[in-house]
Amino acid sequence: MSKINRRDFLKISGAATAGLAITPPLSGIFNSLFTEEEKPLLENEAVKTPTVCEVCFWNCAGWAYKDKKGRIRKIIGNDKDPHSNGRLCPRGTGGLGMYYDEDRLKHPLIRVTKNGKQVFRKATWEEALSLVAEKMKEIDKKYGKESMALLFHGKTGPHFEHLFKAWGSDTMGEPAGAQCLIAREAGFIATYGAGLASPEPTDIRHTDCLVLIGNHIGENMHNGHVQDVSDLIDRGGTIITVDPRFSTMAAHSTKWLPIKPSTDLALLLAWMNVIINENLYDKDYVEKYTYGFDLLKAHVQKYTPEWAASVTTIPAGDIIETARMMGAASPRVVIHPGRHTAWYGDDTQRSRAIAILNALLGSWGRKGGFYFPEKVKLPKHPHPPFPKPRWSWKDISRQKHKLAIMGITNEIIDHALPEYDGPYKVKGFFITATNPIQSVPPQEKVIRALQNVDFVVVVDTMPSEITGYADVILPEATYLERLDHIRNAHHRQPNLALRYPVVPPRHETKPGWWIAREIALRLGLRDYYEWENFEEVLDWQLKQVGSSLEELKKVGVKYFPRKTPLYIDDYDEPYWFNTNTGKIELYSTDFAEWGYDPMPVYKNHGEAPPGYLRLIYGRLPMHTFGRTINNPNLWELKKEPALWIHPKVAKLYGLTNGQEVWLQNPKGKVSSFPVKVRITERIRHDSVFLPHGFGNKGKLETEEGEIIQTRAYGRGILDSELIYNVEIDPVTGGTGLRNNFVKILIENPHRQKANES
Ligand SMILES: Nc1nc2c(c(=O)[nH]1)N[C@H]1C(S)=C(S)[C@@H](COP(=O)(O)OP(=O)(O)OC[C@H]3O[C@@H](n4cnc5c(=O)[nH]c(N)nc54)[C@H](O)[C@@H]3O)O[C@H]1N2
Ligand SMILES: Nc1nc2c(c(=O)[nH]1)N[C@H]1C(S)=C(S)[C@@H](COP(=O)(O)OP(=O)(O)OC[C@H]3O[C@@H](n4cnc5c(=O)[nH]c(N)nc54)[C@H](O)[C@@H]3O)O[C@H]1N2
Ligand code: SF4
Ligand SMILES: [Mo]
């Protein structure tokens, strides 16, 4: 195992130390915002406000500090917070760049036609909100309320879900489902009768063996878990990383398995084979809690390590060795379920295989495996019952996909295409805090759907791609300027965290709760909004659980007692799983009934077309998708992506480090912008690696001129532009995005085109 300097791995800021002078934590980055004499800020002069970070969906709780002039100077972690343990990652620390960003949306915009050309014109809130309500009423009159669909993400989403449900539409979904974690939720629900949610209840801090399969804790910067993994490294625990890339995590692992992409299920089945045949599984646990062991044992006999070696390119000896490592650590072993699991279309089955392996090793509900999380039972603020829509997202997806457990964005979008001729037509989109142009490939379909509907309204903070397709753009205040729902996440110990406005909204931006309520009032839905300010809702809710808004404003995070044991061994009664058999289903009785494979079966996903390389995408530690690239602080940390290419491939193309290239997919689609090459042995020769979220193309033509994200625009390549092959998971309806291939173009294809015409 390579020796790691903990600091190398743990790129999060130091724990907050009370009483010390507060200096800007990312010095250099902040120089653009503050002059020398304004630093440092003394704690006794600062005002601190509790916040919950929205730079990613880990949602760490922290404190934002303002100086005497009311300017936000610094955000630090709340040391009571179990998501951050008092330390924010660089993105969270730099989150105030979202507030200071001069390229933000500043006022409502309405699309108009001027001299035969479509442009956006600055509008008042009154004009914009009334137009939205009027258009929603029109859609209701023509097609029914259900034909207005909501696409959302993040903590602003629930404000608009409430508006939609009150109005009578439940046609809604988020890319954070079908393009992200739905497969693993479905795989674990089918096995354990329970999903994972966020933060995943992995007991990494007590584990002896962590297995990461296409899951990059460190690049994905899941704060608390990054800290737990750092400690595991310090403790000398076993880490097995399965990744076609020699990533940072791979470099710090006991064992790196450079798998041939798309063959993970073969490895997982072979591991089961070894663990069962070598009696490495937890016999008492399997007997007590599982259903279908004998069926599974027979099923995996054909999946030998030698067979898997021929499929995955991982030597059989390595497969056996790593299975033994897991067996030795059982039950203190975590085979991590991953988060972004929308890979190859059979993703629920791959996630089931991960769930089954954990069950064989007895790690579910065990110390050092997975704990049972709990959250606070926070009552909903009372309102009249919601009207029942005639149809909803369930009608769109549940017939075809039994575990479509949330709205399937790609199918909602399909129902807005001109070729869709069924009963559940989508005719309008309300889009908030999500950028489907970047996040729901294939892009071509999203664009056609947006062009086909009668009306599109977008709530955003930035002029991102999706705003360019809107009829009305409503500028939302950033998380530092607004109040949102209480963070009530499942955890070891139930707890609540408050996001309170640190400063008033800049420009003419408004918080999501206000925008949703104002639209509701114009739709005649006052009964559902018997409050003026969202503070009233939170205060009421908090008082139901013996706290108050006043208390949360002081502490930021508050803990509540657990009601049930953390681990399975501490239950007095036999533990009952929420499945048909009451057991962990190694053999899924539901899947058997629904016509899906009751135990995972390996399927070949094919090979690259000749001359093409597989497009592997992932995360950069300093950015969250495309949402942070224009943030002045984070942009300064990482201005552009690099395309990882193996030296053999580089040689073939005659490439040098830093050279700009373009990419083309087999359908002939060429990337809009170039990307710089990084030649490295750390990637397999059959693949290239590109971080997701760059290649911003958002541009708003307004009466006053163009609005773009000046730092992000045109930087690097967006993977979604090139993703043409989307494989639908039959169980959930989610999209597999990883079976896609590209070739490298050395000449600028756009210049060629311009020359030809
Ligand atoms: N810094 C940062 N952190 C983030 C985010 C972000 O944008 N930036 N986004 C957040 C969100 S919403 C999510 S869902 C999570 C996602 O976090 P993860 O679930 O960790 O997913 P990715 O980061 O996409 O992981 C991709 C890894 O899979 C590898 N890989 C690619 N193809 C294969 C394959 O066929 N087999 C195997 N075994 N590995 C493969 C890639 O090389 C890469 O290392 O990250 C979250 N955290
Ligand atoms: N090709 C490809 N596709 C992917 C992925 C991938 O790795 N590759 N990852 C998938 C995953 S894991 C996920 S979770 C999804 C996420 O996909 P999205 O939901 O689209 O991503 P986000 O970054 O959450 O949302 C971005 C939008 O929110 C806006 N925004 C940021 N903050 C706020 C705010 O406070 N209020 C409002 N109103 N708007 C705000 C940004 O300006 C931007 O327009 O994408 C999925 N799609
Ligand atoms: S992990 Fe980082 S970006 Fe994500 S919520 Fe926590 S501090 Fe914010
Ligand atoms: Mo995600």
XYZ file of C-alpha atoms in Angstrom, residues 17-24 34 38-50 63-76 502-503 553:
39
model
C -11.175 27.267 16.159
C -13.273 29.618 18.224
C -11.740 32.851 19.426
C -9.055 33.129 16.765
C -8.866 35.946 14.293
C -10.697 34.945 11.173
C -8.637 35.319 8.072
C -9.924 34.516 4.641
C -11.135 42.187 -0.262
C -9.942 44.782 5.314
C -8.306 41.545 6.519
C -8.367 39.910 8.997
C -11.832 39.963 10.498
C -11.936 39.630 14.282
C -14.529 37.266 15.676
C -15.876 39.790 18.169
C -16.632 42.160 15.293
C -18.282 39.532 13.162
C -21.906 38.479 13.016
C -22.433 34.769 12.413
C -25.497 33.187 10.821
C -26.250 29.477 10.465
C -21.611 29.456 9.923
C -21.366 32.459 7.625
C -19.565 35.488 9.012
C -20.354 39.073 8.094
C -18.266 42.102 8.857
C -19.561 45.384 10.277
C -20.488 46.594 6.816
C -22.711 43.559 6.351
C -20.510 41.850 3.770
C -20.073 38.082 3.897
C -16.433 37.380 4.646
C -16.163 33.716 5.446
C -18.053 30.452 5.740
C -16.853 27.724 8.084
C -27.006 35.667 5.980
C -27.617 38.810 3.925
C -30.658 30.364 14.815
